[in-house]
mmCIF file of C-alpha atoms and ligand atoms in Angstrom:
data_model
loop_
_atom_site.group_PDB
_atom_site.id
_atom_site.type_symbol
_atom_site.label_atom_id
_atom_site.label_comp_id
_atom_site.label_asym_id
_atom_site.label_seq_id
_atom_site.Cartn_x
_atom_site.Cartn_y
_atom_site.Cartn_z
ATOM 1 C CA UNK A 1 19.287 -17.526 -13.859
ATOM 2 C CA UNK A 2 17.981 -14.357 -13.250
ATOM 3 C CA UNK A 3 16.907 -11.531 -15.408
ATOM 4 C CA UNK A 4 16.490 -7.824 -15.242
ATOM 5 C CA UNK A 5 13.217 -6.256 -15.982
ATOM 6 C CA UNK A 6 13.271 -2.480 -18.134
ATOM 7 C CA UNK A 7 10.292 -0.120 -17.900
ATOM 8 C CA UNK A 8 10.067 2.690 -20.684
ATOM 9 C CA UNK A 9 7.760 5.305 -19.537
ATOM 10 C CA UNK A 10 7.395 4.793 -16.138
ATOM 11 C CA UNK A 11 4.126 7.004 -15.045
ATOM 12 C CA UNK A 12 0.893 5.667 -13.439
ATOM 13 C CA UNK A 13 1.283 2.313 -14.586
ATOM 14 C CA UNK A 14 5.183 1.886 -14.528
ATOM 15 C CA UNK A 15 4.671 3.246 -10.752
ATOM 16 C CA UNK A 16 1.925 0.664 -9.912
ATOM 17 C CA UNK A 17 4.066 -2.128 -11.725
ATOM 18 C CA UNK A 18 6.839 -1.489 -9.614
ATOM 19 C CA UNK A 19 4.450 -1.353 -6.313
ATOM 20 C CA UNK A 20 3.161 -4.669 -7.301
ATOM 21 C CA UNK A 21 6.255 -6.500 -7.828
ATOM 22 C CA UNK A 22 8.097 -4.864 -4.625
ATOM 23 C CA UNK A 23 5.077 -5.762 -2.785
ATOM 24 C CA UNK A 24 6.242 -9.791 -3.111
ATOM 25 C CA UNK A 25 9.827 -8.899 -3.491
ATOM 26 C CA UNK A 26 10.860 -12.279 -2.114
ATOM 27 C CA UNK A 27 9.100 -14.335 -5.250
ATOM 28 C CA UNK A 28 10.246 -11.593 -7.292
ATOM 29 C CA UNK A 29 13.562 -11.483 -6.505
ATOM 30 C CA UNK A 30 14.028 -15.177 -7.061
ATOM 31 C CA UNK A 31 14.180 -14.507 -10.843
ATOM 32 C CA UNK A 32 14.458 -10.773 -11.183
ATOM 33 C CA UNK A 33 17.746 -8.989 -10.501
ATOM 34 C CA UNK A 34 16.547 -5.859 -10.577
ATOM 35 C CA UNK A 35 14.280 -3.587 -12.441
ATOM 36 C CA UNK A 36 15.647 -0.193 -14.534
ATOM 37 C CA UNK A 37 13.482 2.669 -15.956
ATOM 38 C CA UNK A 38 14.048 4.543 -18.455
ATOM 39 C CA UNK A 39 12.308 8.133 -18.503
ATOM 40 C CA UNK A 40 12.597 10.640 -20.269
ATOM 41 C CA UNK A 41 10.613 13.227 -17.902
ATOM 42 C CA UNK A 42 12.699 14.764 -15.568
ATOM 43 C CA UNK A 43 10.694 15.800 -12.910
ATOM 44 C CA UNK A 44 8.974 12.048 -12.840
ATOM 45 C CA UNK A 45 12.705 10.751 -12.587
ATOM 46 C CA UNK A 46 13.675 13.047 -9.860
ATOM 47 C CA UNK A 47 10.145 11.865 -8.180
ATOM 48 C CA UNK A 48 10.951 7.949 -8.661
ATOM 49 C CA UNK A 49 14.783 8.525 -7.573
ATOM 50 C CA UNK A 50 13.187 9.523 -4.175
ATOM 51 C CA UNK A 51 9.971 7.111 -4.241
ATOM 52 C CA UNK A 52 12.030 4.329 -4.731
ATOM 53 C CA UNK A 53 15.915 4.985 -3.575
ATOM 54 C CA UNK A 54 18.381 2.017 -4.138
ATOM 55 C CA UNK A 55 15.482 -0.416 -5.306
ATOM 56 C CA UNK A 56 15.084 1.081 -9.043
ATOM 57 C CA UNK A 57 18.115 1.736 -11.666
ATOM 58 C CA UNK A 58 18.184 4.157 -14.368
ATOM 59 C CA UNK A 59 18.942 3.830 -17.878
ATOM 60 C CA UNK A 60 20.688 7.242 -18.845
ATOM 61 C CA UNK A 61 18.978 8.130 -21.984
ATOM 62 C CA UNK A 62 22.385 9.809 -22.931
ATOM 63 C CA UNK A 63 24.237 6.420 -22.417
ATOM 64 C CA UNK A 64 22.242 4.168 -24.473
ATOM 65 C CA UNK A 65 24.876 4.449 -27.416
ATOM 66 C CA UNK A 66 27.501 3.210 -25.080
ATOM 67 C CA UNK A 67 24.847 0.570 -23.235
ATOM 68 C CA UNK A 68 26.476 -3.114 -23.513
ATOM 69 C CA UNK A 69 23.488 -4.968 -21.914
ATOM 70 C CA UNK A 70 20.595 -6.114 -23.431
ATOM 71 C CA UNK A 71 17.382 -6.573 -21.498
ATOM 72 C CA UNK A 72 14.983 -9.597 -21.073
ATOM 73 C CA UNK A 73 11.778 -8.085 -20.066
ATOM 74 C CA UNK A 74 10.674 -4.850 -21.672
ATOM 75 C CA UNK A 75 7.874 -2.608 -20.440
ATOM 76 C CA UNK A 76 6.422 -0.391 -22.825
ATOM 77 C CA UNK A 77 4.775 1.860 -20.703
ATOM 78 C CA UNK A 78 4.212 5.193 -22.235
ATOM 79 C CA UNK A 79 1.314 7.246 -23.821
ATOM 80 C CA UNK A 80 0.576 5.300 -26.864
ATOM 81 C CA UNK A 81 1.267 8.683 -29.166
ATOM 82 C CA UNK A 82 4.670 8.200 -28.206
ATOM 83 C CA UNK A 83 5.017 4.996 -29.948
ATOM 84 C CA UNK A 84 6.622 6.638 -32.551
ATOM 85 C CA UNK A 85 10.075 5.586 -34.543
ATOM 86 C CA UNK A 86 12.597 7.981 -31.753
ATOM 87 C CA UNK A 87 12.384 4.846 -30.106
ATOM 88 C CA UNK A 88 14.760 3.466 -32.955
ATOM 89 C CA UNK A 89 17.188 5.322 -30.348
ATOM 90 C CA UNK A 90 17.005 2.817 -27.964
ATOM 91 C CA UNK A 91 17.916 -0.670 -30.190
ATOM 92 C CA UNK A 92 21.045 -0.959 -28.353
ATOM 93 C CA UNK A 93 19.581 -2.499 -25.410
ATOM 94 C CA UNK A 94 17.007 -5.223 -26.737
ATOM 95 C CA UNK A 95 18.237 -8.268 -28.747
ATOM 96 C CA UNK A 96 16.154 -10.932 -30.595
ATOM 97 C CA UNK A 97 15.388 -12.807 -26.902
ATOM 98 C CA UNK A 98 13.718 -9.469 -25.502
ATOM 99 C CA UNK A 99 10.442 -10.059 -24.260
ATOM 100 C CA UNK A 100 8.306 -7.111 -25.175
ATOM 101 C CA UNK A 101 4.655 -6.164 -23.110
ATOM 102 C CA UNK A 102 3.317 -3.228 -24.243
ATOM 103 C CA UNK A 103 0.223 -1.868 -22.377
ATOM 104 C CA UNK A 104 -0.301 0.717 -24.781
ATOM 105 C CA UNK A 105 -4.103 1.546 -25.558
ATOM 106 C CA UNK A 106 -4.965 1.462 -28.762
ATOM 107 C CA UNK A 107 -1.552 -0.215 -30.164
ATOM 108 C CA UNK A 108 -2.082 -3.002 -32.245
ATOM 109 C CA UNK A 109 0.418 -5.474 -31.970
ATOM 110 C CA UNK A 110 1.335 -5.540 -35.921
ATOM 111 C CA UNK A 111 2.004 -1.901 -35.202
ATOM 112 C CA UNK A 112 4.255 -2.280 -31.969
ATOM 113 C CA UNK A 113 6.253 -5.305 -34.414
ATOM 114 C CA UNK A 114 7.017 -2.772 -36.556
ATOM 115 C CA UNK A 115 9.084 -0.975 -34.186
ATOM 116 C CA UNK A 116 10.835 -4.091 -32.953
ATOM 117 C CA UNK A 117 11.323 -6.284 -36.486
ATOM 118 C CA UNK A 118 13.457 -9.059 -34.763
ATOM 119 C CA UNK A 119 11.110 -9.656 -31.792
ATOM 120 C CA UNK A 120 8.707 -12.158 -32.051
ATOM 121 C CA UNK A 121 7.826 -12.326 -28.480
ATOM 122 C CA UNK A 122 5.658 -9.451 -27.959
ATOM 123 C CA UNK A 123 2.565 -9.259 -25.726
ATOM 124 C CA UNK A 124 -0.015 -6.913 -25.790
ATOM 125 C CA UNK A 125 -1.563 -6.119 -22.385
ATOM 126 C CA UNK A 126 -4.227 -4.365 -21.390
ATOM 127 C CA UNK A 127 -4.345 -4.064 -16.881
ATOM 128 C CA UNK A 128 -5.221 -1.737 -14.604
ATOM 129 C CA UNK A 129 -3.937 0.067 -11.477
ATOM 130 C CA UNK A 130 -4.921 -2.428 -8.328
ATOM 131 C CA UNK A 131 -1.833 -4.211 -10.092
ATOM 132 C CA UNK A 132 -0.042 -2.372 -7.671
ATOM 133 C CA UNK A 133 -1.765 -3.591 -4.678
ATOM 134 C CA UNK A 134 -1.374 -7.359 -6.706
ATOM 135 C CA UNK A 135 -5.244 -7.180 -7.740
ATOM 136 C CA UNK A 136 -5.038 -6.205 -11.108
ATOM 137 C CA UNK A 137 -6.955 -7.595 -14.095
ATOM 138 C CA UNK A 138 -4.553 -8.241 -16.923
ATOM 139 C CA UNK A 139 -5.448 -9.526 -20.316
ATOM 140 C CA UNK A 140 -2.986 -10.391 -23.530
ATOM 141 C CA UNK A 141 -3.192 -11.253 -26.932
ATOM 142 C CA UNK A 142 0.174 -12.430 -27.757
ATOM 143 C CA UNK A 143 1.264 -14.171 -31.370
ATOM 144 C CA UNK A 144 4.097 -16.134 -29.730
ATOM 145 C CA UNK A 145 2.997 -19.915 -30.038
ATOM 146 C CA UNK A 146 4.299 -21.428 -27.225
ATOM 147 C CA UNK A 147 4.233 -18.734 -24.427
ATOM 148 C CA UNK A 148 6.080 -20.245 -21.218
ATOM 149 C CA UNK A 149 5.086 -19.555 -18.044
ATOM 150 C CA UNK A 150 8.411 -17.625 -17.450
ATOM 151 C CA UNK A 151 7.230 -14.805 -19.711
ATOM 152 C CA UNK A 152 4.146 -14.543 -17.349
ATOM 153 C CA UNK A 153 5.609 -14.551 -13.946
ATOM 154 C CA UNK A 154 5.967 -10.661 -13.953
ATOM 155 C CA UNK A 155 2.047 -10.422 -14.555
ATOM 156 C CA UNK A 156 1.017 -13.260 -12.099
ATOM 157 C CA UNK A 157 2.278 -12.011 -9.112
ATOM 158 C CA UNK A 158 0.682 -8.540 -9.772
ATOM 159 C CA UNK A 159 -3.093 -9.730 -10.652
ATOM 160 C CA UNK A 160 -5.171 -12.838 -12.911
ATOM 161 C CA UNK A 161 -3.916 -13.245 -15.733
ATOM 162 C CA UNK A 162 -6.226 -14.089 -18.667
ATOM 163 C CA UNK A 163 -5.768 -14.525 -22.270
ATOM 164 C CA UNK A 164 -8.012 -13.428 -25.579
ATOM 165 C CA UNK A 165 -7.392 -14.950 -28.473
ATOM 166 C CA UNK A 166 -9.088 -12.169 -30.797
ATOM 167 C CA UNK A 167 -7.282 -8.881 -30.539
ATOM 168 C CA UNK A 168 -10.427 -6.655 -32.172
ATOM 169 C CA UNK A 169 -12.152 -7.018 -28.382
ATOM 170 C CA UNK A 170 -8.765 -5.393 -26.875
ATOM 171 C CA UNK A 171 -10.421 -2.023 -27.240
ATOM 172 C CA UNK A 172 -13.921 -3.174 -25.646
ATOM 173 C CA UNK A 173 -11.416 -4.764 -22.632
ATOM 174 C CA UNK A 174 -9.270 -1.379 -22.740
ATOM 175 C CA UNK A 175 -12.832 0.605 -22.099
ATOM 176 C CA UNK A 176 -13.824 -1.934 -19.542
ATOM 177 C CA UNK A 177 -10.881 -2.986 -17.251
ATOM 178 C CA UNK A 178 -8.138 -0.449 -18.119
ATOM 179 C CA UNK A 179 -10.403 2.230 -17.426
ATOM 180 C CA UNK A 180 -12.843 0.616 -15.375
ATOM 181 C CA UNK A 181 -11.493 1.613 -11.946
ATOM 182 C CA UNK A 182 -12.057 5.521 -12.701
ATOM 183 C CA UNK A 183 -15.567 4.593 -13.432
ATOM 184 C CA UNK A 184 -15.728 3.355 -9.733
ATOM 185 C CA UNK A 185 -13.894 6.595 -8.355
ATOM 186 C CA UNK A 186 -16.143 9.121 -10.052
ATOM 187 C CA UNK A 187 -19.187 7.197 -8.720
ATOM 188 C CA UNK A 188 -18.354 7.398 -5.458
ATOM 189 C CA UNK A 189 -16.903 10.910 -5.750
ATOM 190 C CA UNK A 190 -20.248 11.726 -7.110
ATOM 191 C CA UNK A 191 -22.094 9.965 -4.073
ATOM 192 C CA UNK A 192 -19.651 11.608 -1.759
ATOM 193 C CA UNK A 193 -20.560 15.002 -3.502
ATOM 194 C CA UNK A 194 -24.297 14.686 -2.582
ATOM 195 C CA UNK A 195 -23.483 13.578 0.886
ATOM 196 C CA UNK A 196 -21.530 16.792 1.736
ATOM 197 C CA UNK A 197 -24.035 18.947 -0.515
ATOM 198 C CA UNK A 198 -26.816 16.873 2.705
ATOM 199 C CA UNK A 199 -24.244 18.398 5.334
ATOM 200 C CA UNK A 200 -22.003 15.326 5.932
ATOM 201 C CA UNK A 201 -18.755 15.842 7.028
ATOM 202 C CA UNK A 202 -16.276 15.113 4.173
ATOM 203 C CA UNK A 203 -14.047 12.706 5.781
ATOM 204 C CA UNK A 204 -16.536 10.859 7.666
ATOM 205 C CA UNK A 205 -18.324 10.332 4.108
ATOM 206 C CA UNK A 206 -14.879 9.234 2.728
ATOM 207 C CA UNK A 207 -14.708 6.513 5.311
ATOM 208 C CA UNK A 208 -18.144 4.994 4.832
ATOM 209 C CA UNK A 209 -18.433 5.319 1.151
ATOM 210 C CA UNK A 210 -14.729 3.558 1.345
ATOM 211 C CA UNK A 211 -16.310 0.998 3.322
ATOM 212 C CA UNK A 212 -19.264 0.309 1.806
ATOM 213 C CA UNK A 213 -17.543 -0.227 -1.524
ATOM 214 C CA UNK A 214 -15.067 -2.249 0.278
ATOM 215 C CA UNK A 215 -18.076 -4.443 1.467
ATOM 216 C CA UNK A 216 -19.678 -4.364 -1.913
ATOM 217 C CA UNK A 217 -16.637 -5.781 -3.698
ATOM 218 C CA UNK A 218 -16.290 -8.697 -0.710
ATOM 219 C CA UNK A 219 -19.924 -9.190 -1.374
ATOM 220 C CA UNK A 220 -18.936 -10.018 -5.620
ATOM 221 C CA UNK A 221 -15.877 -11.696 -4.975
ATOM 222 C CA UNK A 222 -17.722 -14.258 -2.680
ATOM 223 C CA UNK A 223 -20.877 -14.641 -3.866
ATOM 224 C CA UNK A 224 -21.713 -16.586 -6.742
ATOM 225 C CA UNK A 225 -24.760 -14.667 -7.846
ATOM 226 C CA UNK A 226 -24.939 -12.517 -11.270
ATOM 227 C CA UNK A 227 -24.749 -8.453 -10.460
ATOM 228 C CA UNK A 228 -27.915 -7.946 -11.490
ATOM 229 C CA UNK A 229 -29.364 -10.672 -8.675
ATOM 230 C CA UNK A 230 -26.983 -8.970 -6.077
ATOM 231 C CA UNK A 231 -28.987 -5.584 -6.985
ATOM 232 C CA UNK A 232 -32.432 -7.049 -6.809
ATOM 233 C CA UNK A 233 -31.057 -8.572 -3.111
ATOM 234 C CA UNK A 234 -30.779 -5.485 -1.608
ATOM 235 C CA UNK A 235 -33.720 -3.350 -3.919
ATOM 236 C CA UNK A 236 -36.799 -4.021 -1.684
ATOM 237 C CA UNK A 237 -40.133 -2.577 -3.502
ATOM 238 C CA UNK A 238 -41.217 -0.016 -2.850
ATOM 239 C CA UNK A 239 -38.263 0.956 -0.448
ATOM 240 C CA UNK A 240 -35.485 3.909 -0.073
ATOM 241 C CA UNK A 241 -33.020 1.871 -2.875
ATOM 242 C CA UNK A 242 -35.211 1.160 -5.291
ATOM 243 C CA UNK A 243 -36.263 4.919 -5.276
ATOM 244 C CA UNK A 244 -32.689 6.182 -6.214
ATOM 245 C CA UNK A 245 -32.787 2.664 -8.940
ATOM 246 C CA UNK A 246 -35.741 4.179 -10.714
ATOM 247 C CA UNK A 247 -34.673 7.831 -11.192
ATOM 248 C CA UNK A 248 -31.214 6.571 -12.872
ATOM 249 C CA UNK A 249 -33.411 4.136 -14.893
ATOM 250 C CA UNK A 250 -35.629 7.138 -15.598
ATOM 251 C CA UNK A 251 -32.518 9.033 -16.353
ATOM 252 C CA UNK A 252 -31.375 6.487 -18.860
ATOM 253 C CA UNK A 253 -28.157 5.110 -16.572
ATOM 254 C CA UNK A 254 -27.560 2.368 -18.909
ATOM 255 C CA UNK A 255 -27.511 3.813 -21.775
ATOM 256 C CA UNK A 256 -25.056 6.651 -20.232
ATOM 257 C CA UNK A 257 -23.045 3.419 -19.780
ATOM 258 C CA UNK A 258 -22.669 2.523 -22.819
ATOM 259 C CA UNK A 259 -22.626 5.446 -24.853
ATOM 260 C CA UNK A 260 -18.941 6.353 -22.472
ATOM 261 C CA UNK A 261 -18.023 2.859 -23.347
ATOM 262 C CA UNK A 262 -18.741 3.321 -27.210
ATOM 263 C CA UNK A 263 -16.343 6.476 -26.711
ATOM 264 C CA UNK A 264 -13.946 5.134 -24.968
ATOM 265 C CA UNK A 265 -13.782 2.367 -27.711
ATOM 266 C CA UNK A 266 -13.876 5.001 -30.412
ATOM 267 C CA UNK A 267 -11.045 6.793 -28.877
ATOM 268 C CA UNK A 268 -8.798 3.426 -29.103
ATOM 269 C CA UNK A 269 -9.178 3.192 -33.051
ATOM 270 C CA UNK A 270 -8.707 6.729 -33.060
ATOM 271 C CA UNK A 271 -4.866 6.145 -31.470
ATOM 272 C CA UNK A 272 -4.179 3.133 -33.415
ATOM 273 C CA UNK A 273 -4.743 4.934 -36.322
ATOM 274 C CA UNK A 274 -2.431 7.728 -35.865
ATOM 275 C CA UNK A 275 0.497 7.690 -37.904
ATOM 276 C CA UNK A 276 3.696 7.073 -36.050
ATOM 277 C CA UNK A 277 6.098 8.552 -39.301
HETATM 278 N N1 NAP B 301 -3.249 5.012 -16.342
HETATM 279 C C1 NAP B 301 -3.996 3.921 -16.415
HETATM 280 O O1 NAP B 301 -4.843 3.612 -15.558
HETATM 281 C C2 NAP B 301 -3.828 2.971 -17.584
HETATM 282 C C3 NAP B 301 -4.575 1.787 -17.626
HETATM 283 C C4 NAP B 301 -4.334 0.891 -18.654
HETATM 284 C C5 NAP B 301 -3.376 1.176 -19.628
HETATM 285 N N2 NAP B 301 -2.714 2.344 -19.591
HETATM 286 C C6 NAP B 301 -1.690 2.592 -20.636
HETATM 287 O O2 NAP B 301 -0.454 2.702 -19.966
HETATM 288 C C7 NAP B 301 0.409 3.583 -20.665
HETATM 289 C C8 NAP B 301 1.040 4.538 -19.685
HETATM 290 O O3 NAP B 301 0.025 5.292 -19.057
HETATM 291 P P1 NAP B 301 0.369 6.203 -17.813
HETATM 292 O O4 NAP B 301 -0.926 6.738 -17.314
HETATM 293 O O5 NAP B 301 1.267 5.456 -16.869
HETATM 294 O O6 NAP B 301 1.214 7.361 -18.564
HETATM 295 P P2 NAP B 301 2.033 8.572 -17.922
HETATM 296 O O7 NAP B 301 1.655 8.749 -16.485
HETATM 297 O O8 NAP B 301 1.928 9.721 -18.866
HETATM 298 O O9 NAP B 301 3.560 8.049 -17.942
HETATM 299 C C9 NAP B 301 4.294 7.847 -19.101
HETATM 300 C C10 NAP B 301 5.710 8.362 -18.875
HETATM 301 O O10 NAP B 301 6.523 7.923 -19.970
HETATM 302 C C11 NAP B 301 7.389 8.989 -20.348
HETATM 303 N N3 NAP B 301 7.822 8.730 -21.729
HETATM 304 C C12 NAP B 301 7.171 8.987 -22.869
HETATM 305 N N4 NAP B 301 7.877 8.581 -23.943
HETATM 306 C C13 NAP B 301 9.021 8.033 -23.454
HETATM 307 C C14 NAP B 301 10.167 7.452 -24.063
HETATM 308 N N5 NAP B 301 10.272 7.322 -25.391
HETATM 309 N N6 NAP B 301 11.155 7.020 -23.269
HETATM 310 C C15 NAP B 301 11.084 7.141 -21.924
HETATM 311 N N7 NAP B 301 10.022 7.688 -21.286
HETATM 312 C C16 NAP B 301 9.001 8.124 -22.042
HETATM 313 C C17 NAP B 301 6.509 10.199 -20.187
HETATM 314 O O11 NAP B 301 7.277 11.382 -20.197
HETATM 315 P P3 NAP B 301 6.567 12.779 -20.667
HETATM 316 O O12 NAP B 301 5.625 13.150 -19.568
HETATM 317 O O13 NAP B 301 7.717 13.712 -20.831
HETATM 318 O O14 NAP B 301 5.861 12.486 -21.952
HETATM 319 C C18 NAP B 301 5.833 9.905 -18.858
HETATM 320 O O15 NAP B 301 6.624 10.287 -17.754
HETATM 321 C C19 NAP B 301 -0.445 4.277 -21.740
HETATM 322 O O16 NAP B 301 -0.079 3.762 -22.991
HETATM 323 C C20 NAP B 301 -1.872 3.905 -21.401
HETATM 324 O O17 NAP B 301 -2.619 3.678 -22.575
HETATM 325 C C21 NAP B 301 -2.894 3.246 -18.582
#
């Protein structure tokens, strides 16, 4: 049997679901029938109809009243402020079997239940973008006792999978991996930055910055050493490297680190506490 897969809110991560999952449409297809969004944005659904032609559906916000199917996997994948009870709207097209994931940041999951009473399956994710080239980092924290691996083929194919048992580290991981890969961009958009401020041509910095990150990631993924080992490898004393290594430790790096970390964090409890009424 196969089911059909609804996204709600389908922006930056909806998108790089989708990529993911079209990206091994063959195992997907095998027990997907075909994925809907629902969106409430205009413009974004205008953009998607074009991105993605005959291989998405749409949910017509206007037809829900009327809608006489009810969906298996649900994506909630909207800005956690609008978790908020509009969504009461949409009822018609879950029933007790939907499987909820919510990637929301901040959203507890005794707040999402609250929207969705007669749900029990709901799974709180926190991933990030490489989903949609199928290297994503996904974590959940789900209260379901006996989650089958069914409920996880959506996430498998589009990254590793792994699961926490505690929810009060899903901010920490939120900080960490949801927003980890901008951390990556804006260092080497800062390193690209000083290289054209030196005179480099932009796109010839592009490519070897790409590159050397592309390297550096190889080098973690296939190397069994700790970071910090991997950093003393290629910091000779008294050399070039260990130069630009002192003036961020000078310049308190670390600490920079984890004082946007801390915010991050503090920004999570700031959205699960917002009230929703
Ligand atoms: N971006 C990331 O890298 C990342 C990483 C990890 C987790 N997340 C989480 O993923 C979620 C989505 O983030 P995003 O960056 O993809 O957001 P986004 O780009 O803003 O996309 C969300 C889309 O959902 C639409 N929407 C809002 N409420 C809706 C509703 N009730 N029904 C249908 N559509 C609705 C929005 O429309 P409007 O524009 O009209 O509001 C918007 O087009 C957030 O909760 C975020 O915490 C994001």
């Amino acid at each position: 049997m196969r089911y059909e897969v609804l996204i709600i809110g389908c922006g930056e991560i909806g998108i790089s679901l989708i990529n993911g999952w079209l990206n091994k449409s063959k195992e997907f297809y095998k027990k997907i029938s075909r994925i809907n969004i629902l969106e409430k944005n205009l413009k974004r659904k205008n953009y998607l109809k074009k991105k993605y032609k005959k291989k998405v559906y749409f949910v017509e916000i206007n037809k829900i009243k009327r809608f006489n199917k009810k969906f298996k996997y649900v994506f909630l994948s909207f800005k956690p402020r609008d978790l908020n009870f509009d969504l009461d709207f949409y009822k018609n097209l879950f029933d007790k079997n939907t499987i909820f994931y919510s990637v929301l940041a901040g959203k507890k999951l005794s707040e999402i239940k609250t929207f969705f009473p007669i749900n029990k399956n709901i799974i709180r994710l926190m991933l990030n973008t490489p989903i949609s080239v199928n290297k994503g980092t996904i974590i959940f924290y789900s209260l379901k006792k006996s989650i089958s691996n069914n409920d996880f083929f959506l996430l498998n194919i589009i990254g590793k999978v792994y699961e926490i048992k505690k929810e009060k580290f899903f901010d920490l991981i939120t900080a960490i991996v949801g927003s980890g890969p901008a951390y990556f961009y804006y260092l080497l958009e800062s390193m690209e930055k000083t290289a054209i401020i030196h005179g480099l041509n932009k796109s010839f910095t592009k490519q070897i910055l790409k590159e050397t990150y592309i390297g550096t990631a190889k080098m973690i993924s296939n190397i069994e050493k700790n970071f910090n080992d991997l950093r003393k490898d290629v910091t000779s004393r008294g050399g070039t490297t260990e130069a630009a290594i002192n003036c961020l430790k000078k310049n308190n790096f670390q600490k920079l680190i984890y004082n946007s970390i801390k915010d991050s964090i503090k920004k999570a409890k700031t959205l699960s506490s917002k009230k929703v009424r």
